[in-house]
PDB file of C-alpha atoms in Angstrom:
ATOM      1  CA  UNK A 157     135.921 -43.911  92.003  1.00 58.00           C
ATOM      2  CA  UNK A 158     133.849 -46.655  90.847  1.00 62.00           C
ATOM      3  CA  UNK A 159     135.020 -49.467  87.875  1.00 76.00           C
ATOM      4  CA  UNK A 160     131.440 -49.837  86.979  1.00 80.00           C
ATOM      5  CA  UNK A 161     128.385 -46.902  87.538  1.00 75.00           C
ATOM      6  CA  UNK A 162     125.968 -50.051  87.792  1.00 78.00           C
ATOM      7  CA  UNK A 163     128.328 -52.163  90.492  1.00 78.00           C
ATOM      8  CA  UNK A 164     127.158 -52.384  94.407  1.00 80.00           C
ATOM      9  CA  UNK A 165     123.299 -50.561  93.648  1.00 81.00           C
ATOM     10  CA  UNK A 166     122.071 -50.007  97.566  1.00 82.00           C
ATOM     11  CA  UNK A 167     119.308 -52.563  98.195  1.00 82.00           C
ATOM     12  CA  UNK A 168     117.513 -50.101 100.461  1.00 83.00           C
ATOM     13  CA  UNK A 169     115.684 -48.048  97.780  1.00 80.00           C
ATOM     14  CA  UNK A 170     112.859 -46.590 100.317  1.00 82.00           C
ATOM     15  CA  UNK A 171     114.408 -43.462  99.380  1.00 83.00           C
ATOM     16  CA  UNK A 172     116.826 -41.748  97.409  1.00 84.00           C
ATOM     17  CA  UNK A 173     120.526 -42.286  97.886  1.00 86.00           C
ATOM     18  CA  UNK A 174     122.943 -39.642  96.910  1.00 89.00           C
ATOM     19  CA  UNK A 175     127.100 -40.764  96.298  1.00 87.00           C
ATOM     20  CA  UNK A 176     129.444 -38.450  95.598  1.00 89.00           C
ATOM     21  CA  UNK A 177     131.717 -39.561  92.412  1.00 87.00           C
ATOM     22  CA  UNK A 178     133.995 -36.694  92.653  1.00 89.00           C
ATOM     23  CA  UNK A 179     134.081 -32.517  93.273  1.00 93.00           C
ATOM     24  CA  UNK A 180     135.646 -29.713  93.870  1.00 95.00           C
ATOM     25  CA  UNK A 181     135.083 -26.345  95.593  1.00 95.00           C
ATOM     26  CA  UNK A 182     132.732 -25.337  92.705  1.00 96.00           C
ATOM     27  CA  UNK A 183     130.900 -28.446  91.742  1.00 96.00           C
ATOM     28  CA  UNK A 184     130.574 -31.719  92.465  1.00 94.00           C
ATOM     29  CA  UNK A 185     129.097 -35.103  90.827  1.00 91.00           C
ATOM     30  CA  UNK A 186     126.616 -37.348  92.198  1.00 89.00           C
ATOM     31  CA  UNK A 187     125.052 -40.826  91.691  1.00 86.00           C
ATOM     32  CA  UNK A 188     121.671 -40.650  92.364  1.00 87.00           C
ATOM     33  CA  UNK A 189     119.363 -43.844  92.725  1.00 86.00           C
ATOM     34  CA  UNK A 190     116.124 -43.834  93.567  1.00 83.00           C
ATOM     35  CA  UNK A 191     112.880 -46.469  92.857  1.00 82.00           C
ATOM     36  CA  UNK A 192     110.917 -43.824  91.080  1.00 74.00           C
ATOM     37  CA  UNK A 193     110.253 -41.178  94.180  1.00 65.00           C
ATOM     38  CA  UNK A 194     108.816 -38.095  93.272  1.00 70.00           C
ATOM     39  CA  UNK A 195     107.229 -34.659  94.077  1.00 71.00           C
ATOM     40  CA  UNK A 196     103.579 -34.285  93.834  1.00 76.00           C
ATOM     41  CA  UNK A 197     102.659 -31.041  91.386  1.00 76.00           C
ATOM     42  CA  UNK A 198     100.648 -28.501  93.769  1.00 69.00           C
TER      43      UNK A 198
END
């Protein structure tokens, strides 16, 4: 678990980077940090 959400950011942001906090069977909770990516509208 981390002591701060903010601590050790990745420094490769060229795309998004997932880290599981903590889960279970049924759901689970991720840190998600990206540098703005997104999906185009069609």
């Amino acid at each position: 678990m981390l002591d701060n959400f903010f601590a050790k950011l990745p420094t490769d942001l060229s795309a998004e980077v997932f880290e599981k906090l903590a889960g279970n069977d049924t759901v689970t909770i991720d840190r998600i940090v990206s540098n703005g990516q997104y999906t185009q509208a069609t």
